[in-house]
Amino acid sequence: MRRWLDLLVGTVLISMLSFGSYYIFQLNNDARERELGSALAMQGQQVSTNEGCVACHTVDGSLGIGPSWQGMWGRTETLTSGKTVVVNEEYFRSSLKDPQRQVVEGYPNVMLRYFLSEEDIAALIAFAQTLASAQ
C-alpha cells in the first residue's frame, strides 16, 4: 500500500512540475514575442526573461502572481499598507532592491530581492515603460 501512495505522490509532484514549467515557458514566449522600439527595451525584455520576472509578472495584462507589467508604468497602485504609490522609476528600483517594503494590494509578498547591474535595471525600466504604451 505504501509503495502505491509513494508512486501517486511522485506522479502528482512530477505533473505539477511539468505543468508549471510549461506555464512559465509560455509566459517567457509571450515576453520574447513582443516587438519593441528600442534596443534598451529589447535588452530589458531579455533580462526579464533571463531573471524570471515573467514567471510572476505577465506582459499582456493577464493575471499573474504579481501585477502585470502591461500598462503598469505611471499607474497608481494601492499597497498592502493602504498607501498609494505611482509606478515610476523610483518605485521600480525600490521594488527590485527591497520588494517587501511596498507590496501591491491583492498580491502575495513573494518577490525576491534582485541584485542586478545598473545597466540591467535601466533596461528593465525601458521595457516596463514600453509596455505602458502597448495597451
mmCIF file of N, CA and C in Angstrom:
data_model
loop_
_atom_site.group_PDB
_atom_site.id
_atom_site.type_symbol
_atom_site.label_atom_id
_atom_site.label_comp_id
_atom_site.label_asym_id
_atom_site.label_seq_id
_atom_site.Cartn_x
_atom_site.Cartn_y
_atom_site.Cartn_z
ATOM 1 N N MET A 1 0.826 -1.193 0.000
ATOM 2 C CA MET A 1 0.000 0.000 0.000
ATOM 3 C C MET A 1 0.873 1.261 0.000
ATOM 4 N N ARG A 2 1.918 1.233 0.828
ATOM 5 C CA ARG A 2 2.806 2.403 0.937
ATOM 6 C C ARG A 2 3.471 2.710 -0.405
ATOM 7 N N ARG A 3 3.854 1.675 -1.138
ATOM 8 C CA ARG A 3 4.509 1.867 -2.430
ATOM 9 C C ARG A 3 3.583 2.592 -3.405
ATOM 10 N N TRP A 4 2.300 2.244 -3.406
ATOM 11 C CA TRP A 4 1.340 2.898 -4.301
ATOM 12 C C TRP A 4 1.133 4.358 -3.917
ATOM 13 N N LEU A 5 1.122 4.632 -2.642
ATOM 14 C CA LEU A 5 0.983 6.007 -2.176
ATOM 15 C C LEU A 5 2.197 6.836 -2.595
ATOM 16 N N ASP A 6 3.391 6.277 -2.431
ATOM 17 C CA ASP A 6 4.614 6.969 -2.863
ATOM 18 C C ASP A 6 4.582 7.228 -4.365
ATOM 19 N N LEU A 7 4.135 6.255 -5.126
ATOM 20 C CA LEU A 7 4.038 6.394 -6.575
ATOM 21 C C LEU A 7 3.026 7.480 -6.949
ATOM 22 N N LEU A 8 1.896 7.495 -6.268
ATOM 23 C CA LEU A 8 0.869 8.501 -6.536
ATOM 24 C C LEU A 8 1.381 9.907 -6.230
ATOM 25 N N VAL A 9 1.999 10.078 -5.071
ATOM 26 C CA VAL A 9 2.535 11.383 -4.685
ATOM 27 C C VAL A 9 3.618 11.824 -5.668
ATOM 28 N N GLY A 10 4.494 10.912 -6.047
ATOM 29 C CA GLY A 10 5.541 11.227 -7.018
ATOM 30 C C GLY A 10 4.962 11.650 -8.354
ATOM 31 N N THR A 11 3.927 10.969 -8.805
ATOM 32 C CA THR A 11 3.276 11.295 -10.069
ATOM 33 C C THR A 11 2.624 12.681 -10.012
ATOM 34 N N VAL A 12 1.971 12.983 -8.904
ATOM 35 C CA VAL A 12 1.338 14.294 -8.744
ATOM 36 C C VAL A 12 2.393 15.392 -8.754
ATOM 37 N N LEU A 13 3.490 15.196 -8.033
ATOM 38 C CA LEU A 13 4.543 16.212 -7.985
ATOM 39 C C LEU A 13 5.191 16.425 -9.345
ATOM 40 N N ILE A 14 5.452 15.357 -10.065
ATOM 41 C CA ILE A 14 6.035 15.476 -11.405
ATOM 42 C C ILE A 14 5.065 16.179 -12.341
ATOM 43 N N SER A 15 3.788 15.882 -12.232
ATOM 44 C CA SER A 15 2.778 16.546 -13.065
ATOM 45 C C SER A 15 2.727 18.041 -12.775
ATOM 46 N N MET A 16 2.769 18.385 -11.480
ATOM 47 C CA MET A 16 2.741 19.802 -11.118
ATOM 48 C C MET A 16 3.972 20.519 -11.654
ATOM 49 N N LEU A 17 5.130 19.906 -11.549
ATOM 50 C CA LEU A 17 6.354 20.492 -12.063
ATOM 51 C C LEU A 17 6.286 20.657 -13.575
ATOM 52 N N SER A 18 5.762 19.654 -14.257
ATOM 53 C CA SER A 18 5.658 19.708 -15.719
ATOM 54 C C SER A 18 4.714 20.817 -16.164
ATOM 55 N N PHE A 19 3.525 20.881 -15.570
ATOM 56 C CA PHE A 19 2.565 21.918 -15.962
ATOM 57 C C PHE A 19 3.067 23.304 -15.581
ATOM 58 N N GLY A 20 3.712 23.427 -14.418
ATOM 59 C CA GLY A 20 4.277 24.709 -14.007
ATOM 60 C C GLY A 20 5.369 25.164 -14.951
ATOM 61 N N SER A 21 6.225 24.237 -15.364
ATOM 62 C CA SER A 21 7.300 24.564 -16.301
ATOM 63 C C SER A 21 6.729 24.988 -17.648
ATOM 64 N N TYR A 22 5.709 24.306 -18.107
ATOM 65 C CA TYR A 22 5.069 24.677 -19.371
ATOM 66 C C TYR A 22 4.463 26.077 -19.276
ATOM 67 N N TYR A 23 3.803 26.379 -18.154
ATOM 68 C CA TYR A 23 3.196 27.695 -17.954
ATOM 69 C C TYR A 23 4.258 28.783 -17.990
ATOM 70 N N ILE A 24 5.368 28.582 -17.300
ATOM 71 C CA ILE A 24 6.451 29.563 -17.294
ATOM 72 C C ILE A 24 7.054 29.687 -18.689
ATOM 73 N N PHE A 25 7.180 28.578 -19.411
ATOM 74 C CA PHE A 25 7.683 28.612 -20.780
ATOM 75 C C PHE A 25 6.780 29.474 -21.655
ATOM 76 N N GLN A 26 5.464 29.313 -21.512
ATOM 77 C CA GLN A 26 4.521 30.120 -22.284
ATOM 78 C C GLN A 26 4.660 31.602 -21.944
ATOM 79 N N LEU A 27 4.790 31.928 -20.664
ATOM 80 C CA LEU A 27 4.973 33.323 -20.272
ATOM 81 C C LEU A 27 6.246 33.899 -20.869
ATOM 82 N N ASN A 28 7.313 33.124 -20.845
ATOM 83 C CA ASN A 28 8.564 33.591 -21.421
ATOM 84 C C ASN A 28 8.425 33.813 -22.918
ATOM 85 N N ASN A 29 7.708 32.935 -23.605
ATOM 86 C CA ASN A 29 7.489 33.126 -25.040
ATOM 87 C C ASN A 29 6.688 34.392 -25.304
ATOM 88 N N ASP A 30 5.662 34.643 -24.487
ATOM 89 C CA ASP A 30 4.878 35.865 -24.655
ATOM 90 C C ASP A 30 5.774 37.088 -24.533
ATOM 91 N N ALA A 31 6.695 37.071 -23.589
ATOM 92 C CA ALA A 31 7.601 38.201 -23.388
ATOM 93 C C ALA A 31 8.557 38.343 -24.561
ATOM 94 N N ARG A 32 9.070 37.232 -25.067
ATOM 95 C CA ARG A 32 10.042 37.293 -26.164
ATOM 96 C C ARG A 32 9.418 37.713 -27.479
ATOM 97 N N GLU A 33 8.127 37.484 -27.657
ATOM 98 C CA GLU A 33 7.483 37.765 -28.933
ATOM 99 C C GLU A 33 7.060 39.221 -29.094
ATOM 100 N N ARG A 34 7.201 40.022 -28.072
ATOM 101 C CA ARG A 34 6.822 41.429 -28.162
ATOM 102 C C ARG A 34 7.802 42.187 -29.039
ATOM 103 N N GLU A 35 7.269 43.048 -29.882
ATOM 104 C CA GLU A 35 8.097 43.931 -30.704
ATOM 105 C C GLU A 35 8.293 45.230 -29.946
ATOM 106 N N LEU A 36 9.525 45.629 -29.803
ATOM 107 C CA LEU A 36 9.835 46.830 -29.039
ATOM 108 C C LEU A 36 10.583 47.825 -29.913
ATOM 109 N N GLY A 37 10.462 49.099 -29.556
ATOM 110 C CA GLY A 37 11.031 50.148 -30.390
ATOM 111 C C GLY A 37 12.460 50.533 -30.097
ATOM 112 N N SER A 38 13.032 50.056 -28.992
ATOM 113 C CA SER A 38 14.403 50.471 -28.691
ATOM 114 C C SER A 38 15.253 49.273 -28.288
ATOM 115 N N ALA A 39 16.542 49.407 -28.515
ATOM 116 C CA ALA A 39 17.471 48.334 -28.160
ATOM 117 C C ALA A 39 17.510 48.134 -26.645
ATOM 118 N N LEU A 40 17.403 49.234 -25.892
ATOM 119 C CA LEU A 40 17.429 49.133 -24.436
ATOM 120 C C LEU A 40 16.205 48.368 -23.925
ATOM 121 N N ALA A 41 15.038 48.654 -24.490
ATOM 122 C CA ALA A 41 13.821 47.932 -24.096
ATOM 123 C C ALA A 41 13.920 46.451 -24.476
ATOM 124 N N MET A 42 14.510 46.170 -25.616
ATOM 125 C CA MET A 42 14.688 44.770 -26.018
ATOM 126 C C MET A 42 15.653 44.065 -25.068
ATOM 127 N N GLN A 43 16.671 44.787 -24.606
ATOM 128 C CA GLN A 43 17.578 44.218 -23.610
ATOM 129 C C GLN A 43 16.812 43.950 -22.312
ATOM 130 N N GLY A 44 15.925 44.866 -21.930
ATOM 131 C CA GLY A 44 15.101 44.683 -20.739
ATOM 132 C C GLY A 44 14.183 43.486 -20.864
ATOM 133 N N GLN A 45 13.667 43.286 -22.065
ATOM 134 C CA GLN A 45 12.838 42.115 -22.334
ATOM 135 C C GLN A 45 13.642 40.840 -22.094
ATOM 136 N N GLN A 46 14.877 40.832 -22.550
ATOM 137 C CA GLN A 46 15.746 39.675 -22.362
ATOM 138 C C GLN A 46 16.076 39.470 -20.879
ATOM 139 N N VAL A 47 16.349 40.563 -20.173
ATOM 140 C CA VAL A 47 16.645 40.477 -18.738
ATOM 141 C C VAL A 47 15.433 39.916 -17.993
ATOM 142 N N SER A 48 14.232 40.389 -18.351
ATOM 143 C CA SER A 48 13.023 39.914 -17.659
ATOM 144 C C SER A 48 12.805 38.427 -17.876
ATOM 145 N N THR A 49 13.214 37.938 -19.023
ATOM 146 C CA THR A 49 13.113 36.508 -19.302
ATOM 147 C C THR A 49 14.207 35.736 -18.573
ATOM 148 N N ASN A 50 15.441 36.222 -18.677
ATOM 149 C CA ASN A 50 16.573 35.515 -18.059
ATOM 150 C C ASN A 50 16.479 35.478 -16.541
ATOM 151 N N GLU A 51 16.006 36.561 -15.945
ATOM 152 C CA GLU A 51 15.947 36.642 -14.480
ATOM 153 C C GLU A 51 14.649 36.059 -13.915
ATOM 154 N N GLY A 52 13.722 35.675 -14.793
ATOM 155 C CA GLY A 52 12.497 35.028 -14.339
ATOM 156 C C GLY A 52 11.375 35.978 -13.957
ATOM 157 N N CYS A 53 11.508 37.255 -14.277
ATOM 158 C CA CYS A 53 10.458 38.231 -13.935
ATOM 159 C C CYS A 53 9.109 37.816 -14.522
ATOM 160 N N VAL A 54 9.149 37.303 -15.758
ATOM 161 C CA VAL A 54 7.910 36.945 -16.445
ATOM 162 C C VAL A 54 7.241 35.704 -15.873
ATOM 163 N N ALA A 55 7.890 35.051 -14.927
ATOM 164 C CA ALA A 55 7.237 33.915 -14.258
ATOM 165 C C ALA A 55 6.110 34.416 -13.363
ATOM 166 N N CYS A 56 6.219 35.652 -12.882
ATOM 167 C CA CYS A 56 5.204 36.214 -11.978
ATOM 168 C C CYS A 56 4.493 37.429 -12.564
ATOM 169 N N HIS A 57 5.193 38.190 -13.402
ATOM 170 C CA HIS A 57 4.631 39.417 -13.972
ATOM 171 C C HIS A 57 4.351 39.199 -15.451
ATOM 172 N N THR A 58 3.083 39.187 -15.817
ATOM 173 C CA THR A 58 2.731 38.987 -17.219
ATOM 174 C C THR A 58 3.000 40.267 -18.002
ATOM 175 N N VAL A 59 3.064 40.147 -19.304
ATOM 176 C CA VAL A 59 3.304 41.308 -20.167
ATOM 177 C C VAL A 59 2.113 41.610 -21.069
ATOM 178 N N ASP A 60 1.017 40.884 -20.845
ATOM 179 C CA ASP A 60 -0.159 41.063 -21.702
ATOM 180 C C ASP A 60 -1.395 41.525 -20.938
ATOM 181 N N GLY A 61 -1.231 41.873 -19.674
ATOM 182 C CA GLY A 61 -2.367 42.349 -18.888
ATOM 183 C C GLY A 61 -3.121 41.245 -18.168
ATOM 184 N N SER A 62 -2.779 39.996 -18.422
ATOM 185 C CA SER A 62 -3.483 38.894 -17.755
ATOM 186 C C SER A 62 -3.014 38.778 -16.313
ATOM 187 N N LEU A 63 -3.808 38.061 -15.514
ATOM 188 C CA LEU A 63 -3.475 37.877 -14.108
ATOM 189 C C LEU A 63 -2.222 37.035 -13.949
ATOM 190 N N GLY A 64 -1.478 37.342 -12.909
ATOM 191 C CA GLY A 64 -0.283 36.579 -12.582
ATOM 192 C C GLY A 64 -0.063 36.622 -11.081
ATOM 193 N N ILE A 65 1.035 36.080 -10.645
ATOM 194 C CA ILE A 65 1.363 36.101 -9.223
ATOM 195 C C ILE A 65 1.614 37.531 -8.774
ATOM 196 N N GLY A 66 2.229 38.317 -9.649
ATOM 197 C CA GLY A 66 2.459 39.738 -9.393
ATOM 198 C C GLY A 66 1.698 40.572 -10.400
ATOM 199 N N PRO A 67 1.682 41.883 -10.212
ATOM 200 C CA PRO A 67 0.977 42.765 -11.152
ATOM 201 C C PRO A 67 1.545 42.642 -12.568
ATOM 202 N N SER A 68 0.676 42.740 -13.554
ATOM 203 C CA SER A 68 1.117 42.702 -14.945
ATOM 204 C C SER A 68 1.934 43.946 -15.256
ATOM 205 N N TRP A 69 2.935 43.776 -16.079
ATOM 206 C CA TRP A 69 3.744 44.926 -16.495
ATOM 207 C C TRP A 69 3.051 45.734 -17.583
ATOM 208 N N GLN A 70 2.065 45.154 -18.254
ATOM 209 C CA GLN A 70 1.379 45.916 -19.297
ATOM 210 C C GLN A 70 0.571 47.028 -18.646
ATOM 211 N N GLY A 71 0.842 48.245 -19.033
ATOM 212 C CA GLY A 71 0.114 49.390 -18.508
ATOM 213 C C GLY A 71 0.486 49.763 -17.085
ATOM 214 N N MET A 72 1.511 49.134 -16.538
ATOM 215 C CA MET A 72 1.899 49.376 -15.149
ATOM 216 C C MET A 72 2.530 50.750 -14.963
ATOM 217 N N TRP A 73 3.371 51.157 -15.896
ATOM 218 C CA TRP A 73 4.144 52.390 -15.734
ATOM 219 C C TRP A 73 3.218 53.601 -15.666
ATOM 220 N N GLY A 74 3.333 54.365 -14.596
ATOM 221 C CA GLY A 74 2.515 55.554 -14.406
ATOM 222 C C GLY A 74 1.196 55.299 -13.692
ATOM 223 N N ARG A 75 0.859 54.048 -13.471
ATOM 224 C CA ARG A 75 -0.384 53.687 -12.805
ATOM 225 C C ARG A 75 -0.239 53.902 -11.297
ATOM 226 N N THR A 76 -1.325 54.281 -10.650
ATOM 227 C CA THR A 76 -1.344 54.407 -9.198
ATOM 228 C C THR A 76 -1.798 53.083 -8.620
ATOM 229 N N GLU A 77 -0.991 52.540 -7.702
ATOM 230 C CA GLU A 77 -1.281 51.255 -7.073
ATOM 231 C C GLU A 77 -1.532 51.464 -5.591
ATOM 232 N N THR A 78 -2.456 50.700 -5.034
ATOM 233 C CA THR A 78 -2.690 50.694 -3.599
ATOM 234 C C THR A 78 -1.837 49.587 -3.001
ATOM 235 N N LEU A 79 -1.129 49.916 -1.944
ATOM 236 C CA LEU A 79 -0.237 48.964 -1.293
ATOM 237 C C LEU A 79 -0.958 48.263 -0.148
ATOM 238 N N THR A 80 -0.386 47.181 0.344
ATOM 239 C CA THR A 80 -0.987 46.446 1.457
ATOM 240 C C THR A 80 -1.065 47.311 2.715
ATOM 241 N N SER A 81 -0.240 48.335 2.791
ATOM 242 C CA SER A 81 -0.258 49.255 3.934
ATOM 243 C C SER A 81 -1.429 50.237 3.854
ATOM 244 N N GLY A 82 -2.107 50.277 2.693
ATOM 245 C CA GLY A 82 -3.204 51.212 2.492
ATOM 246 C C GLY A 82 -2.770 52.479 1.770
ATOM 247 N N LYS A 83 -1.481 52.721 1.699
ATOM 248 C CA LYS A 83 -0.957 53.878 0.988
ATOM 249 C C LYS A 83 -1.031 53.630 -0.507
ATOM 250 N N THR A 84 -0.902 54.694 -1.281
ATOM 251 C CA THR A 84 -0.855 54.558 -2.730
ATOM 252 C C THR A 84 0.506 55.017 -3.226
ATOM 253 N N VAL A 85 0.885 54.507 -4.366
ATOM 254 C CA VAL A 85 2.168 54.853 -4.968
ATOM 255 C C VAL A 85 1.988 54.866 -6.483
ATOM 256 N N VAL A 86 2.678 55.789 -7.135
ATOM 257 C CA VAL A 86 2.691 55.819 -8.595
ATOM 258 C C VAL A 86 3.865 54.967 -9.049
ATOM 259 N N VAL A 87 3.621 54.082 -9.997
ATOM 260 C CA VAL A 87 4.691 53.229 -10.501
ATOM 261 C C VAL A 87 5.561 54.077 -11.425
ATOM 262 N N ASN A 88 6.727 54.421 -10.912
ATOM 263 C CA ASN A 88 7.686 55.213 -11.664
ATOM 264 C C ASN A 88 9.070 54.622 -11.436
ATOM 265 N N GLU A 89 10.097 55.317 -11.881
ATOM 266 C CA GLU A 89 11.452 54.777 -11.763
ATOM 267 C C GLU A 89 11.844 54.533 -10.306
ATOM 268 N N GLU A 90 11.520 55.462 -9.434
ATOM 269 C CA GLU A 90 11.869 55.320 -8.012
ATOM 270 C C GLU A 90 11.211 54.073 -7.409
ATOM 271 N N TYR A 91 9.904 53.904 -7.662
ATOM 272 C CA TYR A 91 9.193 52.737 -7.131
ATOM 273 C C TYR A 91 9.755 51.440 -7.718
ATOM 274 N N PHE A 92 10.024 51.448 -9.009
ATOM 275 C CA PHE A 92 10.519 50.256 -9.693
ATOM 276 C C PHE A 92 11.859 49.819 -9.110
ATOM 277 N N ARG A 93 12.773 50.772 -8.962
ATOM 278 C CA ARG A 93 14.095 50.467 -8.391
ATOM 279 C C ARG A 93 13.953 49.964 -6.952
ATOM 280 N N SER A 94 13.102 50.616 -6.195
ATOM 281 C CA SER A 94 12.875 50.228 -4.806
ATOM 282 C C SER A 94 12.327 48.801 -4.722
ATOM 283 N N SER A 95 11.432 48.460 -5.632
ATOM 284 C CA SER A 95 10.839 47.122 -5.634
ATOM 285 C C SER A 95 11.858 46.038 -5.961
ATOM 286 N N LEU A 96 12.839 46.365 -6.788
ATOM 287 C CA LEU A 96 13.886 45.394 -7.099
ATOM 288 C C LEU A 96 14.832 45.206 -5.924
ATOM 289 N N LYS A 97 15.131 46.297 -5.236
ATOM 290 C CA LYS A 97 16.122 46.241 -4.156
ATOM 291 C C LYS A 97 15.522 45.818 -2.815
ATOM 292 N N ASP A 98 14.253 46.155 -2.562
ATOM 293 C CA ASP A 98 13.594 45.808 -1.298
ATOM 294 C C ASP A 98 12.116 45.518 -1.573
ATOM 295 N N PRO A 99 11.826 44.371 -2.196
ATOM 296 C CA PRO A 99 10.470 44.090 -2.665
ATOM 297 C C PRO A 99 9.414 43.979 -1.566
ATOM 298 N N GLN A 100 9.796 43.683 -0.346
ATOM 299 C CA GLN A 100 8.813 43.533 0.732
ATOM 300 C C GLN A 100 8.385 44.881 1.316
ATOM 301 N N ARG A 101 9.067 45.947 0.958
ATOM 302 C CA ARG A 101 8.764 47.254 1.539
ATOM 303 C C ARG A 101 7.437 47.828 1.052
ATOM 304 N N GLN A 102 7.143 47.665 -0.231
ATOM 305 C CA GLN A 102 5.915 48.220 -0.808
ATOM 306 C C GLN A 102 5.255 47.166 -1.690
ATOM 307 N N VAL A 103 4.388 46.355 -1.106
ATOM 308 C CA VAL A 103 3.722 45.265 -1.822
ATOM 309 C C VAL A 103 2.355 45.750 -2.292
ATOM 310 N N VAL A 104 2.053 45.515 -3.559
ATOM 311 C CA VAL A 104 0.773 45.917 -4.122
ATOM 312 C C VAL A 104 -0.337 45.061 -3.529
ATOM 313 N N GLU A 105 -1.403 45.730 -3.120
ATOM 314 C CA GLU A 105 -2.554 45.056 -2.511
ATOM 315 C C GLU A 105 -3.138 44.017 -3.469
ATOM 316 N N GLY A 106 -3.479 42.869 -2.913
ATOM 317 C CA GLY A 106 -4.079 41.804 -3.706
ATOM 318 C C GLY A 106 -3.078 40.804 -4.251
ATOM 319 N N TYR A 107 -1.793 41.037 -3.985
ATOM 320 C CA TYR A 107 -0.759 40.132 -4.466
ATOM 321 C C TYR A 107 0.046 39.615 -3.280
ATOM 322 N N PRO A 108 0.518 38.378 -3.370
ATOM 323 C CA PRO A 108 1.293 37.829 -2.257
ATOM 324 C C PRO A 108 2.675 38.479 -2.145
ATOM 325 N N ASN A 109 3.208 38.475 -0.953
ATOM 326 C CA ASN A 109 4.511 39.060 -0.669
ATOM 327 C C ASN A 109 5.584 37.996 -0.911
ATOM 328 N N VAL A 110 5.828 37.665 -2.188
ATOM 329 C CA VAL A 110 6.730 36.567 -2.518
ATOM 330 C C VAL A 110 7.917 36.971 -3.388
ATOM 331 N N MET A 111 7.986 38.221 -3.796
ATOM 332 C CA MET A 111 9.085 38.631 -4.674
ATOM 333 C C MET A 111 10.410 38.613 -3.916
ATOM 334 N N LEU A 112 11.421 38.113 -4.598
ATOM 335 C CA LEU A 112 12.758 38.063 -4.027
ATOM 336 C C LEU A 112 13.525 39.331 -4.379
ATOM 337 N N ARG A 113 14.530 39.632 -3.586
ATOM 338 C CA ARG A 113 15.396 40.773 -3.878
ATOM 339 C C ARG A 113 16.301 40.400 -5.043
ATOM 340 N N TYR A 114 16.458 41.337 -5.979
ATOM 341 C CA TYR A 114 17.301 41.097 -7.138
ATOM 342 C C TYR A 114 18.560 41.946 -7.046
ATOM 343 N N PHE A 115 19.679 41.346 -7.370
ATOM 344 C CA PHE A 115 20.962 42.031 -7.400
ATOM 345 C C PHE A 115 21.350 42.171 -8.869
ATOM 346 N N LEU A 116 20.848 43.234 -9.482
ATOM 347 C CA LEU A 116 21.076 43.464 -10.904
ATOM 348 C C LEU A 116 22.030 44.630 -11.099
ATOM 349 N N SER A 117 22.712 44.605 -12.222
ATOM 350 C CA SER A 117 23.586 45.727 -12.556
ATOM 351 C C SER A 117 22.721 46.943 -12.892
ATOM 352 N N GLU A 118 23.327 48.097 -12.833
ATOM 353 C CA GLU A 118 22.618 49.332 -13.190
ATOM 354 C C GLU A 118 22.128 49.266 -14.636
ATOM 355 N N GLU A 119 22.928 48.660 -15.489
ATOM 356 C CA GLU A 119 22.552 48.511 -16.896
ATOM 357 C C GLU A 119 21.292 47.650 -17.044
ATOM 358 N N ASP A 120 21.228 46.548 -16.296
ATOM 359 C CA ASP A 120 20.053 45.672 -16.358
ATOM 360 C C ASP A 120 18.814 46.363 -15.792
ATOM 361 N N ILE A 121 18.991 47.117 -14.724
ATOM 362 C CA ILE A 121 17.858 47.849 -14.143
ATOM 363 C C ILE A 121 17.337 48.891 -15.133
ATOM 364 N N ALA A 122 18.243 49.621 -15.767
ATOM 365 C CA ALA A 122 17.834 50.622 -16.764
ATOM 366 C C ALA A 122 17.101 49.950 -17.926
ATOM 367 N N ALA A 123 17.567 48.781 -18.322
ATOM 368 C CA ALA A 123 16.919 48.047 -19.410
ATOM 369 C C ALA A 123 15.522 47.582 -19.002
ATOM 370 N N LEU A 124 15.370 47.076 -17.785
ATOM 371 C CA LEU A 124 14.048 46.665 -17.298
ATOM 372 C C LEU A 124 13.094 47.852 -17.236
ATOM 373 N N ILE A 125 13.601 48.995 -16.814
ATOM 374 C CA ILE A 125 12.772 50.205 -16.759
ATOM 375 C C ILE A 125 12.310 50.584 -18.161
ATOM 376 N N ALA A 126 13.216 50.534 -19.136
ATOM 377 C CA ALA A 126 12.846 50.849 -20.525
ATOM 378 C C ALA A 126 11.794 49.869 -21.040
ATOM 379 N N PHE A 127 11.943 48.593 -20.688
ATOM 380 C CA PHE A 127 10.972 47.572 -21.088
ATOM 381 C C PHE A 127 9.609 47.865 -20.465
ATOM 382 N N ALA A 128 9.589 48.150 -19.174
ATOM 383 C CA ALA A 128 8.325 48.449 -18.485
ATOM 384 C C ALA A 128 7.672 49.703 -19.064
ATOM 385 N N GLN A 129 8.453 50.719 -19.367
ATOM 386 C CA GLN A 129 7.905 51.941 -19.956
ATOM 387 C C GLN A 129 7.307 51.659 -21.327
ATOM 388 N N THR A 130 7.958 50.803 -22.101
ATOM 389 C CA THR A 130 7.429 50.433 -23.416
ATOM 390 C C THR A 130 6.089 49.721 -23.277
ATOM 391 N N LEU A 131 5.964 48.861 -22.273
ATOM 392 C CA LEU A 131 4.718 48.121 -22.059
ATOM 393 C C LEU A 131 3.582 49.016 -21.588
ATOM 394 N N ALA A 132 3.914 50.186 -21.052
ATOM 395 C CA ALA A 132 2.871 51.127 -20.619
ATOM 396 C C ALA A 132 2.089 51.637 -21.817
ATOM 397 N N SER A 133 2.773 51.783 -22.932
ATOM 398 C CA SER A 133 2.113 52.315 -24.125
ATOM 399 C C SER A 133 1.626 51.211 -25.060
ATOM 400 N N ALA A 134 1.798 49.939 -24.651
ATOM 401 C CA ALA A 134 1.419 48.814 -25.502
ATOM 402 C C ALA A 134 0.030 48.300 -25.220
ATOM 403 N N GLN A 135 -0.777 49.075 -24.509
ATOM 404 C CA GLN A 135 -2.117 48.584 -24.135
ATOM 405 C C GLN A 135 -3.036 48.504 -25.325
#
